[in-house]
Short mmCIF file of C-alpha atoms and ligand atoms in Angstrom, two decimals:
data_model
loop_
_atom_site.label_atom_id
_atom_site.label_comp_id
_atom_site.label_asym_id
_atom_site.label_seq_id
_atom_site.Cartn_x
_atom_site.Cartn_y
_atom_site.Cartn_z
CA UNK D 13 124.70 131.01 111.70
CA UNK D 14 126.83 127.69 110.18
CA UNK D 15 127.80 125.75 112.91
CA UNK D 16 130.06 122.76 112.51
CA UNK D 17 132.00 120.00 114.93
CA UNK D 18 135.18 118.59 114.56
CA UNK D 19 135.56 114.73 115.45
CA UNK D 20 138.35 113.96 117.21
CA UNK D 21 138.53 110.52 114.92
CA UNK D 22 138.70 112.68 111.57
CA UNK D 23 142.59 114.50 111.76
CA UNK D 24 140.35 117.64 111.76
CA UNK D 25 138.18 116.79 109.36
CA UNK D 26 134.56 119.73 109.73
CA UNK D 27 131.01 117.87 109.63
CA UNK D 28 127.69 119.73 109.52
CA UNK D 29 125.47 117.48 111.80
CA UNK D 30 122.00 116.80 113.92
CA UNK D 31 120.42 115.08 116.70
CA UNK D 32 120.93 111.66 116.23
CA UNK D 33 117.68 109.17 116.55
CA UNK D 34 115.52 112.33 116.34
CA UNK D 35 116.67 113.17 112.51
CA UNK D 36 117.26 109.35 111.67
CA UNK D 37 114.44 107.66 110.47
CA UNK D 38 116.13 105.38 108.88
CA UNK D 39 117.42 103.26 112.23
CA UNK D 40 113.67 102.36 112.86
CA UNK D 41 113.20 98.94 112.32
CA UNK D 42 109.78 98.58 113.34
CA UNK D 43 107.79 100.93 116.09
CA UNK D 44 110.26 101.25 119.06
CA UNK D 45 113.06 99.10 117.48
CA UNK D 46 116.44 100.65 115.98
CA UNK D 47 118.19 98.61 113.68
CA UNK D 48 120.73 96.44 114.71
CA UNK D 49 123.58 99.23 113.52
CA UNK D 50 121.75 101.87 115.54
CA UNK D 51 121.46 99.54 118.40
CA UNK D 52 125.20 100.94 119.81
CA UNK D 53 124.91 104.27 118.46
CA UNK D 54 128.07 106.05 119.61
CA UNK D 55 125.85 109.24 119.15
CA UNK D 56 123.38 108.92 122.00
CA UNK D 57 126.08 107.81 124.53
CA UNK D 58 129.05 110.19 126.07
CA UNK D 59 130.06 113.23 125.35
CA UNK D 60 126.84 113.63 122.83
CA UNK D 61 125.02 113.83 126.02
CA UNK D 62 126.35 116.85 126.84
CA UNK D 63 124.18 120.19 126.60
CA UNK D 64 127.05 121.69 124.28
CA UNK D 65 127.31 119.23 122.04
CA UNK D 66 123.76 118.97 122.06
CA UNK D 67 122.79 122.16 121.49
CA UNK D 68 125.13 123.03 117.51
CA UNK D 69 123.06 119.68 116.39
CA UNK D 70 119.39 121.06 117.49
CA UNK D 71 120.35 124.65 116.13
CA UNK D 72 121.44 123.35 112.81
CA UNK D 73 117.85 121.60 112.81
CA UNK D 74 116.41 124.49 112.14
CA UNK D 75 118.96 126.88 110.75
CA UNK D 76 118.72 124.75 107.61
CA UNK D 77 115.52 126.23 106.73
CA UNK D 78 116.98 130.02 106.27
CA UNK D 79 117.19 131.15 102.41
CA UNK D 80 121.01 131.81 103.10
CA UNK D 81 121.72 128.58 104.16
CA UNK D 82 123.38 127.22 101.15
CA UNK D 83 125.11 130.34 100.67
CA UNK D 84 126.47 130.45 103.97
CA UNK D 85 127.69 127.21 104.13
CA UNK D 86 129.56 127.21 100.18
CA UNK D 87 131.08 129.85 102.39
CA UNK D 88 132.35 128.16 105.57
CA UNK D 89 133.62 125.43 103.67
CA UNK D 90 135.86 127.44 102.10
CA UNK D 91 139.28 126.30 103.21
CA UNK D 92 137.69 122.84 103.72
CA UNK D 93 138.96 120.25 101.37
CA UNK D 94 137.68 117.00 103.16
CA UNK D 95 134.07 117.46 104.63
CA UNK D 96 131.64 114.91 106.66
CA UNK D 97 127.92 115.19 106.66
CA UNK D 98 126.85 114.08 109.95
CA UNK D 99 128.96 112.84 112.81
CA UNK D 100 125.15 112.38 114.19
CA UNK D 101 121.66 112.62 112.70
CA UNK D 102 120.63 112.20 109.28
CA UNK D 103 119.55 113.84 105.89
CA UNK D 104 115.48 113.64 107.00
CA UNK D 105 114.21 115.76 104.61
CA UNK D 106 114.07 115.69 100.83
CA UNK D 107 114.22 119.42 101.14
CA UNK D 108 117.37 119.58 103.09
CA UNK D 109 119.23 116.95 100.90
CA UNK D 110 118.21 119.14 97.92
CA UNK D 111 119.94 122.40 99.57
CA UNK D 112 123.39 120.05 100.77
CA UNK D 113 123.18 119.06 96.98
CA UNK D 114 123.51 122.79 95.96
CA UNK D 115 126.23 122.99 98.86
CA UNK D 116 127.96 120.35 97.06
CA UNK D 117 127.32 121.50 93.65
CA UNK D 118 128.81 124.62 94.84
CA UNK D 119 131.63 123.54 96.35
CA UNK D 120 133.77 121.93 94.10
CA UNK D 121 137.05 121.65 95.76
CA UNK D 122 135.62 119.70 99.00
CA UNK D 123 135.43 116.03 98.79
CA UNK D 124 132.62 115.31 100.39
CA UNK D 125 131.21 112.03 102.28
CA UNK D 126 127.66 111.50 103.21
CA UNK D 127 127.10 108.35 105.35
CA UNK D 128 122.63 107.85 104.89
CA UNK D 129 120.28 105.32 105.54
CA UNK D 130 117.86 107.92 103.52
CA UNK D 131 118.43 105.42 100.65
CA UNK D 132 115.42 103.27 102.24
CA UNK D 133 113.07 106.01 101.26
CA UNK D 134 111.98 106.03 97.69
CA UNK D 135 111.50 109.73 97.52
CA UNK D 136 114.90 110.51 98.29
CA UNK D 137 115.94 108.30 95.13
CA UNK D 138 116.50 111.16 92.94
CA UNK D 139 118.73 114.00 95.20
CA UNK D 140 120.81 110.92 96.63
CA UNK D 141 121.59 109.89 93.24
CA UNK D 142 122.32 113.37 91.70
CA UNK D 143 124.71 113.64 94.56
CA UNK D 144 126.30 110.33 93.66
CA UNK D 145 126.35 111.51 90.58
CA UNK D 146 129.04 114.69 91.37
CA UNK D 147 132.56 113.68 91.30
CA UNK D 148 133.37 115.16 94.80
CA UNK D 149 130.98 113.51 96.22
CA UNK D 150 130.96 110.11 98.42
CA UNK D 151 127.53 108.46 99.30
CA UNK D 152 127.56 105.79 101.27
CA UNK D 153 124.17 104.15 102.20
CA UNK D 154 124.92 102.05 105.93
CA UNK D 155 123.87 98.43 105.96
CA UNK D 156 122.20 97.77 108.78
CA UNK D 157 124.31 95.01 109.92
CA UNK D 158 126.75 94.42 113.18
CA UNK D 159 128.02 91.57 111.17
CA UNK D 160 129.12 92.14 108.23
CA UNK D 161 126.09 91.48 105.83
CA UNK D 162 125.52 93.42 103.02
CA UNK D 163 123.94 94.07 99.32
CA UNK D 164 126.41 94.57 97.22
CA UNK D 165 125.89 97.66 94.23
CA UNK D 166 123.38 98.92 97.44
CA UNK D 167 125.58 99.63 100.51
CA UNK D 168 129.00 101.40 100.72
CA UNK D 169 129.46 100.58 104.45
CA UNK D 170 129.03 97.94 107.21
CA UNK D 171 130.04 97.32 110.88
CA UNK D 172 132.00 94.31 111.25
CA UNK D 173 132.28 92.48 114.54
CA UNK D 174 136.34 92.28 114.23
CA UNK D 175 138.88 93.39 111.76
CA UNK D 176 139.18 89.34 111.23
CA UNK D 177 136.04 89.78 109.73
CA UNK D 178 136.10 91.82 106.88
CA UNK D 179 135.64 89.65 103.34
CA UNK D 180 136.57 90.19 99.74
CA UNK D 181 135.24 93.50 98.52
CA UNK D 182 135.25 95.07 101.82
CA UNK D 183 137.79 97.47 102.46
CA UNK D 184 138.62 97.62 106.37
CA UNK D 185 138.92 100.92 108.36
CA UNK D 186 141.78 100.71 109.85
CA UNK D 187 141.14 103.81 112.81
CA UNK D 188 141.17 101.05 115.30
CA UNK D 189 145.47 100.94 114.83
CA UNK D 190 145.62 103.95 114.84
CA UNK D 191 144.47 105.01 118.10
CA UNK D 192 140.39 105.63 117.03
CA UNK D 193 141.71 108.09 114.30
CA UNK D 194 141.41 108.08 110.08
CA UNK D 195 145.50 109.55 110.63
CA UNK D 196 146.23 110.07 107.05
CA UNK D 197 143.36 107.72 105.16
CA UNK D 198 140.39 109.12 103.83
CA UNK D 199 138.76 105.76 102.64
CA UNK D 200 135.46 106.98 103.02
CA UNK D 201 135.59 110.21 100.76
CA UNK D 202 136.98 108.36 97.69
CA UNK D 203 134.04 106.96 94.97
CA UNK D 204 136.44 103.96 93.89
CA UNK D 205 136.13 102.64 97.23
CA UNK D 206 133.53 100.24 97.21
CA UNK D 207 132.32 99.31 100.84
CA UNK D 208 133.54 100.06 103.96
CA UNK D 209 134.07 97.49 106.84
CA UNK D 210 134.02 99.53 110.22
CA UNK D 211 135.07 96.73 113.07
CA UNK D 212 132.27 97.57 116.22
CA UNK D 213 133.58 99.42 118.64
CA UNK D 214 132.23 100.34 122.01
CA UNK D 215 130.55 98.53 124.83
CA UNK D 216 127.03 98.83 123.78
CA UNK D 217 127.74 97.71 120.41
CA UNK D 218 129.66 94.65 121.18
CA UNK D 219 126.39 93.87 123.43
CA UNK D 220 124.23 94.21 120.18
CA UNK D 221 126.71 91.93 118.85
CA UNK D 222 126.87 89.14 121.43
CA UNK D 223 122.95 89.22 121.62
CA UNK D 224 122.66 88.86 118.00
CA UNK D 225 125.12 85.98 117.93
CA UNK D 226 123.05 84.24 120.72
CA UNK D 227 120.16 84.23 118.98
CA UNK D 228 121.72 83.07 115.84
CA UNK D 229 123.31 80.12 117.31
CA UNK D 230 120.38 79.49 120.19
S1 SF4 V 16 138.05 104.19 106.44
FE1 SF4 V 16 139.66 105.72 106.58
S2 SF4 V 16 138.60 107.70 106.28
FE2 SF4 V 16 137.02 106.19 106.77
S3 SF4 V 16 136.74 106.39 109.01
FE3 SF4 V 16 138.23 104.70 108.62
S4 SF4 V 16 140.24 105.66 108.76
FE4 SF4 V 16 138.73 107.34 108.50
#
């Protein structure tokens, strides 16, 4: 069975998601150490503690693997026109990016945005591109950065300390005026737009921030 989550953040917006950390291999910078982004992960705090919220993301971790899957989701999605791959968790399996590829294939009238850090991995090279490649379809590899560094042509996103922050090319997300919520924009769906500046957000991550600024000007 297809089960997806609704972020209060997205005006509604559906995303299909997974445990985060646990599907994310990605945010490991080295044995035992998440990269700075991952550092403040909004996904391992709150209400994602919660058995309930919880339990859709371990379900879908294996539901994935049925030979309806891609069938049944082309199906849920549709009335969807916007769509979010993972609120939490990651695409950790060449296998499952190839199915969400047929999902989007198949599912033309969804614009669809897939926030990875899958890109670090040369064997997903291929399916991320072939995604990229599909006109509904927004990939945005995250730079691991809290402060704003990024490789431009590479990345399509980065965490900014502040909204004072954000540089030329960068286009800022501007949820934080409008009380934590996209209310109207949808930024991160549309190919034209380059890279995304998210400003932090959240006690732990303006920690990860502070320490990394110590060390930078210790
Ligand atoms: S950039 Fe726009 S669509 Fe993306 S998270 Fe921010 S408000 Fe939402």
């Amino acid at each position: 069975m297809i089960k997806l989550s609704v972020t209060s953040k997205l005006d509604g917006i559906r995303s299909w998601s997974l445990q985060a950390i646990d599907t994310c291999p990605g945010s490991i910078a080295a044995p035992g150490v998440l990269v700075d982004a991952c550092k403040g992960c909004y996904a391992t705090t709150g209400n994602y503690r919660f058995a309930n919220v919880k339990a859709p993301r371990l379900h879908n971790q294996t539901d994935w693997k049925r030979d309806q899957w891609v069938d049944d989701m082309v199906q849920a999605l549709d009335s969807d026109r916007y769509f979010r791959w993972f609120d939490s968790g990651d695409v950790y399996s060449v296998k499952l990016a190839q199915k969400m590829l047929e999902v989007m294939t198949l599912t033309s009238w969804v614009s669809h945005w897939l926030p990875t850090r899958m890109h670090k991995f040369s064997k997903f090279k291929t399916v991320l591109d072939d995604m990229q490649a599909l006109p509904n379809v927004s990939v945005r590899f995250s730079s691991d950065s809290v402060t704003g560094e990024y490789t431009k042509g590479l990345h399509g996103s980065v965490i900014v300390p502040t909204p004072d922050d954000v540089k030329r090319g960068m286009t800022l997300c501007k949820a934080y005026s409008n009380n934590g919520k996209c209310n109207g924009c949808r930024a991160c769906y549309d190919k034209k737009v380059k890279v995304i500046a998210y400003p932090a957000h959240g006690v732990s991550m303006m920690k990860v921030i502070r320490i990394i600024k110590q060390g930078v000007t210790a």
